[in-house]
Coordinates of C-alpha atoms in Angstrom, one line a residue:
X1 CA -10.0 46.8 25.9
X2 CA -7.0 48.7 24.2
X3 CA -5.6 47.2 21.1
X4 CA -2.2 46.5 23.0
X5 CA -4.0 44.8 25.6
X6 CA -6.1 42.6 23.1
X7 CA -2.8 41.6 21.3
X8 CA -1.1 40.6 24.5
X9 CA -4.1 38.7 26.0
X10 CA -4.3 36.7 22.7
X11 CA -0.8 35.7 22.8
X12 CA -0.5 35.0 26.6
X13 CA 0.4 31.3 27.2
X14 CA -2.0 28.7 28.4
X15 CA -1.0 27.3 31.9
X16 CA 0.7 24.3 32.0
X17 CA -1.8 22.7 34.1
X18 CA -4.7 23.5 31.9
X19 CA -2.7 22.3 28.9
X20 CA -2.1 18.7 30.5
X21 CA -5.8 18.6 31.4
X22 CA -6.9 19.5 27.7
X23 CA -4.4 17.2 26.3
X24 CA -5.8 14.1 28.7
X25 CA -9.4 15.3 27.9
X26 CA -8.5 15.1 24.0
X27 CA -6.9 11.6 24.7
X28 CA -10.2 10.3 26.6
X29 CA -12.4 11.8 23.7
X30 CA -10.3 9.7 21.0
X31 CA -10.1 6.6 23.4
X32 CA -13.7 6.8 23.5
X33 CA -14.2 7.2 19.8
X34 CA -11.9 4.2 19.1
X35 CA -14.0 2.2 21.4
X36 CA -17.3 3.2 19.8
X37 CA -15.5 2.5 16.2
X38 CA -14.3 -0.7 17.3
X39 CA -17.5 -1.8 18.6
X40 CA -19.5 -0.6 15.7
X41 CA -17.1 -2.2 12.9
X42 CA -17.1 -5.3 15.0
X43 CA -20.7 -5.8 14.5
X44 CA -20.6 -4.9 10.9
X45 CA -18.2 -7.4 10.4
X46 CA -20.5 -9.9 12.2
X47 CA -23.5 -8.5 9.7
X48 CA -21.2 -9.2 6.8
X49 CA -20.5 -12.6 7.4
X50 CA -24.2 -13.3 8.3
X51 CA -24.9 -11.7 4.7
X52 CA -22.2 -14.1 3.1
X53 CA -23.7 -17.2 4.9
X54 CA -27.3 -16.1 4.0
X55 CA -26.2 -15.8 0.4
X56 CA -24.3 -19.1 0.5
X57 CA -27.2 -20.9 2.1
X58 CA -29.7 -19.8 -0.4
X59 CA -27.2 -20.7 -3.3
X60 CA -25.8 -24.1 -2.0
X61 CA -28.2 -25.1 0.7
X62 CA -25.6 -24.4 3.6
X63 CA -24.3 -21.5 5.5
X64 CA -21.4 -23.0 6.9
X65 CA -17.9 -22.4 5.4
X66 CA -17.4 -26.1 4.7
X67 CA -19.1 -25.9 1.1
X68 CA -17.2 -28.3 -1.0
X69 CA -19.6 -31.3 -0.3
X70 CA -22.7 -29.0 -0.9
X71 CA -21.2 -28.0 -4.2
X72 CA -20.6 -31.9 -5.0
X73 CA -24.2 -32.6 -4.6
X74 CA -25.6 -30.2 -7.1
X75 CA -26.0 -31.0 -10.7
X76 CA -23.4 -29.7 -13.2
X77 CA -25.5 -27.0 -14.6
X78 CA -26.4 -25.7 -11.2
X79 CA -22.6 -25.3 -10.3
X80 CA -22.6 -23.2 -13.5
X81 CA -25.7 -21.1 -13.1
X82 CA -25.4 -20.2 -9.4
X83 CA -22.3 -17.9 -9.8
X84 CA -23.9 -16.6 -13.1
X85 CA -27.0 -15.6 -11.2
X86 CA -25.0 -13.9 -8.5
X87 CA -22.8 -12.3 -10.9
X88 CA -26.0 -10.6 -12.8
X89 CA -27.3 -9.3 -9.3
X90 CA -23.7 -7.9 -8.5
X91 CA -23.4 -6.3 -11.7
X92 CA -26.8 -4.8 -11.2
X93 CA -25.8 -3.4 -8.0
X94 CA -22.9 -2.0 -9.3
X95 CA -24.7 -0.2 -12.2
X96 CA -27.6 1.1 -10.2
X97 CA -26.4 1.7 -6.6
X98 CA -22.6 2.2 -7.1
X99 CA -22.5 4.3 -10.3
X100 CA -20.7 1.7 -12.3
X101 CA -18.1 1.2 -9.8
X102 CA -16.7 -2.2 -8.8
X103 CA -16.5 -3.3 -5.4
X104 CA -13.6 -1.8 -3.4
X105 CA -10.9 -3.1 -0.9
X106 CA -7.8 -2.4 0.9
X107 CA -5.9 -0.3 -2.0
X108 CA -8.7 2.2 -1.7
X109 CA -8.3 2.6 1.9
X110 CA -4.6 3.0 1.5
X111 CA -5.3 5.9 -1.0
X112 CA -7.8 7.6 1.3
X113 CA -5.5 7.7 3.9
X114 CA -2.5 9.0 1.9
X115 CA -4.3 11.2 -0.5
X116 CA -7.8 12.1 0.7
X117 CA -7.2 13.1 4.4
X118 CA -8.9 10.0 5.5
X119 CA -12.1 10.6 3.6
X120 CA -14.1 7.9 2.3
X121 CA -17.7 7.5 0.8
X122 CA -20.2 5.7 3.3
X123 CA -22.1 4.9 0.6
X124 CA -19.5 3.1 -1.6
X125 CA -18.3 1.5 1.7
X126 CA -22.2 -0.2 1.9
X127 CA -22.6 -1.0 -1.7
X128 CA -19.1 -2.7 -1.7
X129 CA -19.8 -4.7 1.1
X130 CA -23.5 -5.5 0.0
X131 CA -22.3 -6.8 -3.7
X132 CA -19.1 -8.7 -2.1
X133 CA -21.1 -10.6 0.3
X134 CA -23.5 -11.7 -2.5
X135 CA -20.1 -12.5 -5.0
X136 CA -18.6 -14.6 -1.8
X137 CA -22.0 -16.5 -1.0
X138 CA -22.2 -17.6 -4.6
X139 CA -19.0 -18.9 -5.3
X140 CA -16.5 -16.1 -6.0
X141 CA -13.0 -17.3 -5.2
X142 CA -11.8 -14.6 -3.5
X143 CA -11.4 -13.2 0.3
X144 CA -13.8 -11.7 2.5
X145 CA -10.9 -9.7 4.7
X146 CA -10.5 -6.7 2.0
X147 CA -14.1 -5.9 1.8
X148 CA -14.4 -6.1 5.6
X149 CA -11.2 -3.7 5.8
X150 CA -12.6 -1.3 3.6
X151 CA -16.0 -1.6 5.3
X152 CA -14.7 -0.9 8.6
X153 CA -12.7 2.1 7.3
X154 CA -15.7 3.6 5.7
X155 CA -17.7 3.3 8.9
X156 CA -14.6 5.2 10.7
X157 CA -14.5 7.7 8.1
X158 CA -18.2 8.6 8.1
X159 CA -18.3 8.9 12.2
X160 CA -15.0 11.2 11.8
X161 CA -16.7 13.4 9.0
X162 CA -20.0 13.7 10.7
X163 CA -18.1 15.0 13.7
X164 CA -15.9 17.5 11.7
X165 CA -13.0 16.0 12.9
X166 CA -9.2 16.9 12.0
X167 CA -7.4 15.2 9.4
X168 CA -4.9 13.6 11.9
X169 CA -7.6 12.4 13.7
X170 CA -9.8 11.1 11.1
X171 CA -6.8 9.2 9.9
X172 CA -6.3 7.5 13.2
X173 CA -9.9 6.5 13.3
X174 CA -9.5 5.1 9.8
X175 CA -7.0 2.9 11.3
X176 CA -9.1 2.0 14.1
X177 CA -11.9 0.9 11.6
X178 CA -9.1 -1.3 10.0
X179 CA -8.1 -2.8 13.1
X180 CA -11.4 -3.9 14.4
X181 CA -12.2 -5.4 11.1
X182 CA -9.3 -7.5 10.8
X183 CA -9.3 -8.4 14.4
X184 CA -13.3 -9.4 14.2
X185 CA -12.7 -11.1 11.1
X186 CA -9.9 -13.4 12.1
X187 CA -10.3 -13.2 16.1
X188 CA -7.1 -11.9 15.9
X189 CA -6.3 -8.7 17.9
X190 CA -2.8 -8.4 17.7
X191 CA -2.7 -8.8 13.8
X192 CA -5.4 -6.6 13.4
X193 CA -3.5 -3.8 15.2
X194 CA -0.4 -4.5 13.4
X195 CA -2.3 -4.9 10.1
X196 CA -3.8 -1.1 10.6
X197 CA -0.5 0.4 11.4
X198 CA 1.7 -1.6 8.9
X199 CA -0.3 -1.6 5.9
X200 CA -2.8 1.4 6.1
X201 CA -0.9 3.9 8.2
X202 CA 2.6 3.2 7.3
X203 CA 3.9 3.9 10.8
X204 CA 3.7 3.0 14.5
X205 CA 3.5 6.5 15.9
X206 CA 2.8 6.5 19.8
X207 CA -0.1 8.8 19.6
X208 CA -1.8 6.4 17.2
X209 CA -0.9 2.8 18.6
X210 CA -3.6 3.4 21.8
X211 CA -6.6 4.1 20.1
X212 CA -5.9 1.5 17.4
X213 CA -5.0 -1.1 20.2
X214 CA -8.6 -0.2 21.9
X215 CA -10.6 -0.6 18.7
X216 CA -8.9 -4.0 17.8
X217 CA -9.6 -5.2 21.2
X218 CA -13.3 -4.1 21.0
X219 CA -13.7 -5.8 17.7
X220 CA -12.4 -8.9 18.9
X221 CA -14.6 -9.0 22.0
X222 CA -17.6 -8.6 19.6
X223 CA -16.3 -11.6 17.5
X224 CA -15.9 -13.7 20.6
X225 CA -19.2 -13.1 22.0
X226 CA -21.3 -14.0 18.9
X227 CA -18.8 -16.5 17.1
X228 CA -16.8 -18.0 19.7
X229 CA -13.1 -17.9 20.9
X230 CA -11.3 -20.4 18.8
X231 CA -8.7 -20.3 15.8
X232 CA -9.8 -20.3 12.2
X233 CA -8.0 -23.3 11.5
X234 CA -7.7 -26.6 13.9
X235 CA -4.1 -27.7 13.1
X236 CA -3.0 -31.2 14.1
X237 CA 0.2 -31.4 16.1
X238 CA 3.0 -30.6 13.7
X239 CA 5.8 -32.0 15.7
X240 CA 8.0 -28.8 15.3
X241 CA 10.9 -28.3 13.2
X242 CA 13.0 -31.4 13.5
X243 CA 16.3 -29.9 12.9
X244 CA 18.0 -26.6 12.8
X245 CA 19.8 -28.1 9.7
X246 CA 16.5 -27.5 7.9
X247 CA 16.0 -23.6 8.1
X248 CA 17.6 -23.1 4.7
X249 CA 14.7 -25.3 3.2
X250 CA 12.4 -22.8 4.9
X251 CA 14.5 -19.9 3.4
X252 CA 13.8 -21.7 0.1
X253 CA 10.3 -22.0 0.6
X254 CA 10.2 -18.1 1.3
X255 CA 11.6 -17.8 -2.4
X256 CA 9.6 -20.1 -4.0
X257 CA 6.4 -18.1 -2.5
X258 CA 8.0 -14.8 -3.5
X259 CA 7.9 -16.3 -7.3
X260 CA 4.3 -17.6 -6.6
X261 CA 3.1 -14.3 -5.1
X262 CA 4.5 -12.6 -8.2
X263 CA 2.7 -14.9 -10.7
X264 CA -0.6 -14.4 -8.7
X265 CA -0.4 -10.5 -8.6
X266 CA 0.6 -10.4 -12.5
X267 CA -2.4 -12.9 -13.2
X268 CA -4.8 -10.7 -11.0
X269 CA -3.8 -7.4 -12.7
X270 CA -3.5 -8.7 -16.3
X271 CA -7.1 -10.3 -16.0
X272 CA -8.3 -6.7 -15.2
X273 CA -6.5 -5.2 -17.9
X274 CA -7.9 -7.8 -20.4
X275 CA -11.6 -7.2 -19.1
X276 CA -11.2 -3.2 -19.7
X277 CA -10.5 -4.0 -23.3
X278 CA -13.9 -6.2 -23.7
X279 CA -16.6 -4.4 -25.9
X280 CA -19.3 -4.9 -23.3
X281 CA -21.0 -3.0 -20.4
X282 CA -19.1 -3.1 -17.1
X283 CA -22.1 -4.6 -15.2
X284 CA -21.9 -7.7 -17.5
X285 CA -18.4 -8.5 -16.4
X286 CA -19.3 -10.2 -13.2
X287 CA -21.6 -12.7 -14.6
X288 CA -18.9 -13.7 -17.1
X289 CA -16.6 -14.1 -14.2
X290 CA -19.3 -16.1 -12.3
X291 CA -19.5 -18.4 -15.6
X292 CA -15.9 -18.9 -15.5
X293 CA -15.6 -19.7 -11.6
X294 CA -18.2 -22.1 -12.4
X295 CA -16.5 -24.1 -15.0
X296 CA -13.6 -24.5 -13.0
X297 CA -15.8 -25.7 -10.2
X298 CA -17.1 -28.5 -12.2
X299 CA -13.7 -30.0 -11.6
X300 CA -12.2 -28.4 -8.5
X301 CA -15.4 -27.4 -6.1
X302 CA -12.4 -26.5 -3.5
X303 CA -12.2 -23.1 -5.2
X304 CA -15.6 -22.0 -4.4
X305 CA -16.1 -19.0 -2.1
X306 CA -13.4 -18.1 0.5
X307 CA -11.9 -21.5 0.5
X308 CA -11.0 -21.9 4.1
X309 CA -12.5 -25.4 4.0
X310 CA -9.6 -26.5 1.4
X311 CA -7.4 -24.5 3.3
X312 CA -8.3 -26.3 6.5
X313 CA -7.8 -29.6 4.8
X314 CA -4.6 -28.9 3.4
X315 CA -3.4 -27.9 7.0
X316 CA -4.5 -31.5 8.0
X317 CA -2.3 -33.2 5.2
X318 CA -5.3 -34.4 3.5
X319 CA -4.1 -33.5 0.0
X320 CA -1.5 -35.3 -2.0
X321 CA 1.5 -33.4 -3.9
X322 CA -0.4 -33.5 -7.5
X323 CA -3.6 -32.2 -6.3
X324 CA -1.8 -29.5 -4.1
X325 CA -0.2 -28.4 -7.2
X326 CA -3.3 -28.3 -9.3
X327 CA -5.3 -26.5 -6.7
X328 CA -2.6 -23.9 -6.6
X329 CA -3.0 -23.1 -10.2
X330 CA -6.6 -23.3 -10.6
X331 CA -6.9 -21.0 -7.5
X332 CA -4.6 -18.3 -9.1
X333 CA -6.9 -18.6 -12.2
X334 CA -10.3 -18.4 -10.3
X335 CA -9.2 -15.8 -7.9
X336 CA -8.0 -13.5 -11.0
X337 CA -11.3 -14.2 -12.9
X338 CA -13.3 -13.2 -9.8
X339 CA -11.5 -10.0 -8.9
X340 CA -10.3 -9.1 -12.5
X341 CA -14.0 -9.3 -13.7
X342 CA -15.3 -7.2 -10.7
X343 CA -17.1 -10.0 -9.0
X344 CA -15.6 -8.7 -5.9
X345 CA -13.4 -9.9 -3.0
X346 CA -10.2 -9.5 -1.5
X347 CA -6.8 -11.2 -2.0
X348 CA -6.0 -12.3 1.7
X349 CA -8.1 -15.4 1.7
X350 CA -6.8 -16.6 -1.5
X351 CA -3.1 -16.0 -0.4
X352 CA -3.6 -18.0 2.6
X353 CA -5.2 -20.7 0.3
X354 CA -2.2 -20.6 -2.2
X355 CA 0.2 -20.3 0.5
X356 CA -0.9 -23.7 2.0
X357 CA -1.1 -25.5 -1.3
X358 CA 2.1 -24.2 -2.2
X359 CA 3.8 -25.0 1.3
X360 CA 2.3 -28.6 1.5
X361 CA 3.8 -29.3 -2.2
X362 CA 7.2 -27.9 -1.3
X363 CA 6.8 -30.0 2.1
X364 CA 6.6 -33.1 -0.1
X365 CA 9.6 -32.4 -2.0
X366 CA 11.6 -31.6 0.9
X367 CA 10.5 -34.9 2.5
X368 CA 11.4 -36.7 -0.7
X369 CA 14.9 -35.0 -0.8
X370 CA 15.5 -35.3 3.2
X371 CA 13.5 -38.0 4.4
X372 CA 15.3 -38.3 7.9
X373 CA 15.5 -34.3 8.3
X374 CA 12.5 -32.8 6.9
X375 CA 9.6 -31.7 9.2
X376 CA 6.0 -32.4 8.4
X377 CA 3.8 -31.4 5.3
X378 CA 1.7 -29.8 7.9
X379 CA 4.3 -27.7 9.1
X380 CA 5.4 -26.7 5.5
X381 CA 1.6 -25.7 4.8
X382 CA 1.5 -23.5 7.8
X383 CA 4.9 -21.7 7.1
X384 CA 3.7 -21.3 3.4
X385 CA 0.7 -19.7 4.2
X386 CA 2.6 -17.0 6.2
X387 CA 5.2 -16.6 3.4
X388 CA 3.0 -16.2 0.6
X389 CA 0.3 -13.8 2.4
X390 CA 3.6 -11.7 3.4
X391 CA 4.8 -11.5 -0.3
X392 CA 1.3 -10.8 -1.5
X393 CA 0.5 -8.0 1.1
X394 CA 3.7 -6.6 1.6
X395 CA 3.1 -6.9 5.4
X396 CA 5.3 -9.5 7.1
X397 CA 4.8 -8.4 10.7
X398 CA 1.1 -8.5 10.8
X399 CA 0.9 -11.7 8.6
X400 CA 3.3 -13.6 10.8
X401 CA 0.8 -12.6 13.8
X402 CA -1.9 -13.5 11.8
X403 CA -0.8 -16.9 11.1
X404 CA 0.0 -17.6 14.9
X405 CA -3.2 -16.4 15.8
X406 CA -5.3 -18.2 13.1
X407 CA -3.6 -21.8 14.0
X408 CA -2.8 -21.3 17.7
X409 CA 0.4 -23.1 17.0
X410 CA 3.7 -21.2 18.0
X411 CA 5.8 -24.0 17.5
X412 CA 6.7 -23.0 14.2
X413 CA 7.9 -19.3 15.1
X414 CA 11.2 -19.5 13.5
X415 CA 10.3 -21.0 10.4
X416 CA 7.5 -18.9 9.5
X417 CA 9.4 -15.8 10.5
X418 CA 12.4 -16.8 8.1
X419 CA 10.2 -17.8 5.0
X420 CA 8.2 -14.5 5.6
X421 CA 11.1 -12.4 5.8
X422 CA 12.8 -14.1 2.8
X423 CA 9.5 -13.8 0.8
X424 CA 9.0 -10.3 1.6
X425 CA 12.6 -9.1 0.8
X426 CA 12.5 -11.2 -2.4
X427 CA 9.3 -9.8 -3.7
X428 CA 10.5 -6.4 -3.0
X429 CA 13.6 -6.9 -5.0
X430 CA 12.2 -8.6 -8.0
X431 CA 8.8 -6.8 -8.2
X432 CA 7.0 -4.5 -5.8
X433 CA 6.2 -5.0 -2.0
X434 CA 2.7 -5.2 -2.1
X435 CA 0.1 -6.0 -4.5
X436 CA -2.1 -3.0 -3.1
X437 CA 0.9 -0.4 -4.1
X438 CA 0.8 -2.0 -7.6
X439 CA -2.9 -1.5 -7.8
X440 CA -2.4 2.1 -7.0
X441 CA 0.7 2.8 -9.0
X442 CA -1.1 1.5 -12.2
X443 CA -3.6 4.5 -11.3
X444 CA -0.8 7.0 -11.4
X445 CA -0.4 6.9 -7.4
X446 CA 3.2 6.0 -6.3
X447 CA 2.5 5.3 -2.6
X448 CA 5.3 2.4 -2.1
X449 CA 7.8 3.8 0.3
X450 CA 5.3 6.4 2.1
X451 CA 3.6 9.4 1.5
X452 CA 6.8 11.4 1.9
X453 CA 8.2 9.4 -1.1
X454 CA 4.9 10.0 -3.1
X455 CA 5.6 13.7 -2.7
X456 CA 9.0 13.3 -4.3
X457 CA 7.5 11.4 -7.1
X458 CA 4.6 13.6 -8.0
X459 CA 6.0 17.0 -7.4
X460 CA 7.6 18.4 -10.4
X461 CA 10.8 20.4 -10.5
X462 CA 8.9 23.4 -11.7
X463 CA 7.1 23.7 -8.5
X464 CA 10.2 24.2 -6.4
X465 CA 12.7 25.7 -8.8
X466 CA 14.3 29.4 -8.2
X467 CA 14.0 31.6 -11.4
X468 CA 16.5 34.1 -9.8
X469 CA 19.9 33.0 -10.9
X470 CA 23.1 34.4 -12.5
X471 CA 24.2 34.0 -16.0
X472 CA 27.1 35.2 -18.0
X473 CA 27.5 35.0 -21.6
X474 CA 30.4 32.8 -23.1
X475 CA 32.6 35.6 -24.1
X476 CA 32.6 37.2 -20.7
X477 CA 36.2 37.8 -19.6
X478 CA 38.1 36.4 -16.5
X479 CA 38.2 39.6 -14.6
X480 CA 34.6 40.1 -14.9
X481 CA 34.0 36.7 -14.0
X482 CA 36.2 36.9 -10.8
X483 CA 34.5 40.1 -9.7
X484 CA 31.1 38.4 -10.1
X485 CA 32.2 35.4 -8.0
X486 CA 33.5 37.7 -5.4
X487 CA 30.2 39.9 -5.3
X488 CA 27.9 36.8 -4.9
X489 CA 30.5 35.3 -2.3
X490 CA 31.2 32.4 -4.6
X491 CA 28.0 30.7 -5.9
X492 CA 27.6 29.5 -9.3
X493 CA 27.5 31.2 -12.7
X494 CA 25.6 29.6 -15.5
X495 CA 27.4 30.1 -19.0
X496 CA 24.8 30.7 -21.8
X497 CA 25.0 31.7 -25.4
X498 CA 23.3 34.7 -26.8
X499 CA 20.2 32.5 -27.3
X500 CA 19.8 31.8 -23.7
X501 CA 21.2 28.2 -24.3
X502 CA 23.2 26.5 -21.6
X503 CA 26.8 25.8 -22.2
X504 CA 28.6 25.3 -18.9
X505 CA 28.8 26.3 -15.0
X506 CA 31.7 28.2 -13.4
X507 CA 32.4 27.9 -9.7
X508 CA 35.3 29.5 -7.8
X509 CA 37.0 26.1 -8.3
X510 CA 37.3 26.6 -12.1
X511 CA 39.4 29.8 -11.4
X512 CA 42.3 27.9 -9.6
X513 CA 45.6 28.0 -11.2
X514 CA 44.2 30.4 -14.0
X515 CA 46.4 33.0 -12.9
X516 CA 49.4 30.9 -14.1
X517 CA 48.3 30.2 -17.5
X518 CA 49.7 32.2 -20.5
X519 CA 47.4 35.0 -21.6
X520 CA 45.1 34.3 -18.9
X521 CA 43.7 37.7 -19.0
X522 CA 42.2 37.0 -22.6
X523 CA 40.4 33.7 -21.3
X524 CA 36.7 33.9 -21.6
X525 CA 33.9 32.1 -19.8
X526 CA 33.7 29.5 -22.6
X527 CA 37.2 28.5 -22.0
X528 CA 37.0 27.6 -18.4
X529 CA 33.4 26.5 -17.7
X530 CA 32.6 23.1 -16.8
X531 CA 30.6 21.2 -19.2
X532 CA 29.8 18.0 -17.8
X533 CA 26.8 18.8 -15.8
X534 CA 24.2 17.3 -14.1
X535 CA 21.0 19.0 -15.4
X536 CA 17.3 18.8 -14.4
X537 CA 14.4 19.6 -16.7
X538 CA 11.1 21.3 -15.4
X539 CA 9.0 18.3 -15.9
X540 CA 11.5 15.8 -13.9
X541 CA 10.1 15.1 -10.4
X542 CA 11.9 15.6 -7.0
X543 CA 12.8 12.0 -6.8
X544 CA 15.1 12.5 -9.7
X545 CA 16.3 16.0 -8.4
X546 CA 17.4 14.6 -4.9
X547 CA 19.1 11.5 -7.0
X548 CA 21.0 13.9 -8.7
X549 CA 22.0 16.3 -6.0
X550 CA 23.2 13.0 -4.1
X551 CA 25.0 11.9 -6.9
X552 CA 26.8 15.0 -8.0
X553 CA 27.5 16.4 -4.6
X554 CA 26.2 19.8 -6.0
X555 CA 24.3 22.3 -3.9
X556 CA 22.5 23.8 -7.1
X557 CA 21.4 22.4 -10.3
X558 CA 20.4 24.1 -13.6
X559 CA 17.0 23.5 -14.9
X560 CA 16.4 23.4 -18.6
X561 CA 13.0 23.9 -20.4
X562 CA 11.6 20.4 -21.1
X563 CA 10.2 21.8 -24.4
X564 CA 13.5 23.4 -25.3
X565 CA 16.5 21.2 -23.8
X566 CA 19.1 23.9 -24.3
X567 CA 17.6 27.0 -22.7
X568 CA 18.1 27.3 -19.3
X569 CA 14.9 28.9 -17.2
X570 CA 15.7 28.1 -13.5
X571 CA 17.8 26.5 -10.7
X572 CA 17.2 23.9 -7.9
X573 CA 18.7 24.2 -4.7
X574 CA 19.6 21.2 -2.7
X575 CA 18.4 22.9 0.4
X576 CA 15.0 23.5 -0.8
X577 CA 14.2 20.0 -1.9
X578 CA 15.7 18.4 1.6
X579 CA 13.6 20.9 3.3
X580 CA 10.3 20.0 1.6
X581 CA 11.1 16.2 2.1
X582 CA 12.1 16.4 5.5
X583 CA 9.1 18.5 6.5
X584 CA 6.8 15.9 4.7
X585 CA 8.6 13.4 6.8
X586 CA 7.8 15.1 10.0
X587 CA 4.3 15.7 9.1
X588 CA 3.7 12.0 8.3
X589 CA 4.9 11.0 11.5
X590 CA 2.7 13.5 13.2
X591 CA -0.2 12.4 11.4
X592 CA -0.7 16.0 10.0
X593 CA 0.6 15.2 6.2
X594 CA -1.0 17.6 3.6
X595 CA 0.2 17.3 0.5
X596 CA -1.2 20.6 -1.1
X597 CA 0.5 22.6 1.7
X598 CA 3.7 21.6 0.9
X599 CA 3.5 22.5 -2.7
X600 CA 4.4 26.1 -2.6
X601 CA 5.5 27.3 -5.9
X602 CA 8.5 29.5 -6.5
X603 CA 8.6 32.2 -9.1

């Protein structure tokens, strides 16, 4: 075939009917993969819960979630010994099977989606699930949902990698694994879908929504077949909100939960910092954490394990004010020790526990202050669960839905929404929007605000600066300056001395009125240049550049060498920064985001 015919054939358009057929076929394949992942993760979640129950049965003689009475029946030395032995096993798993790495959770899933094209290690997923199932079974004061999310994402990523799928599809399937894991764990399909989109994906793109829904429904079906269709917490009749005049009290609970969430997050991460400074091998940290948890459990067995029994008791109004406050404080310590000492587990279960305790305590105080107007303590406990979890996770939409699906009580809709919104907003203003983003930030990954913002924060000015710019010397006369500006159609002239040090900038506006000045022909660049400049350095990031461009209103900013602050080496154009940022935003929404492709260095 002649070359011109080959060229024509390779560029001819695909018939519209064929294109529509191909799109339908691709969507069908994606829906089928979502279904397969949803079912696989659903059964993996059932298996994970069975491992926890088996470990708990071996440790405490019961596989049920109601473990408080079993712990109370043990001798004091058994309460101490069981989590220590479990910690030794978890530490050995980490040392010999996980390469010395601690169990992973939701933060690593967010990182994989944002920075690793959705790729996760199946080996890490399995070893994390195994270690965490043992730690939760022997009493680690943490949640099972975070590890389940990580396991579900690992399974989805494994399938995508084996099939050689594109980055966009891999990320979508990653969200499918997360949705199925949450839905199967909580028997909450709606919450599972929104958690995957809100927390992991960071957007609600239409092309992602359908497969995630399919996976979430599939995981829920598996859970309901094998576990049953009932809410996690059976809540007595709350009586509803007594008066709309009580709404400010719910807003106040949101602020209280925000402060509590900040305390919890700070305690969690500072405990992790402390253990890094201990002069002991990493595999010994879990048994130390187990010992500390056992010591707390001698007085407060309610903190053992996932803690849903104590949460359920709080939602039934079985605890008094003082005991609620005590449980709130010791649970923060126990969870910080469990996770900070690499014992494993997630933060969602503890967040529900802490929210129920704090909300109940707040409800007692509200009842004392407004005895004729306040709603029941049970209602405040439910609202506290939603507000506290929203503040910790930074996911108010999915958290509100989880509370509804966990309790089956929609009478408290307004109260939960108000408190959760206020709590999330307050945490965002005072601290971080999510414990997960704070964890990632401490590793140098600034993903809060989305992947496009991460691009701005991690890309240096030197990666996009333009080294072609016009400079003039300080002694350059007015006539030559005018000719240069005319030749370059306005533009900007950077004024430097003989050593290349920046002294100012000249634009056409600096020439206005010059002709009316005395001896204007003798004026030099040094006389008329503008010295109040907005200046960038090569090591500044693009977020700084964008903020400076917006503040100054300039279209071009000079760039100085970070090692020689007076030496101008390039300029940055607002057009280049905005183009890079807008392109990243579009690619994120389309699921095609690739950080490396966006970093085209200008020479």
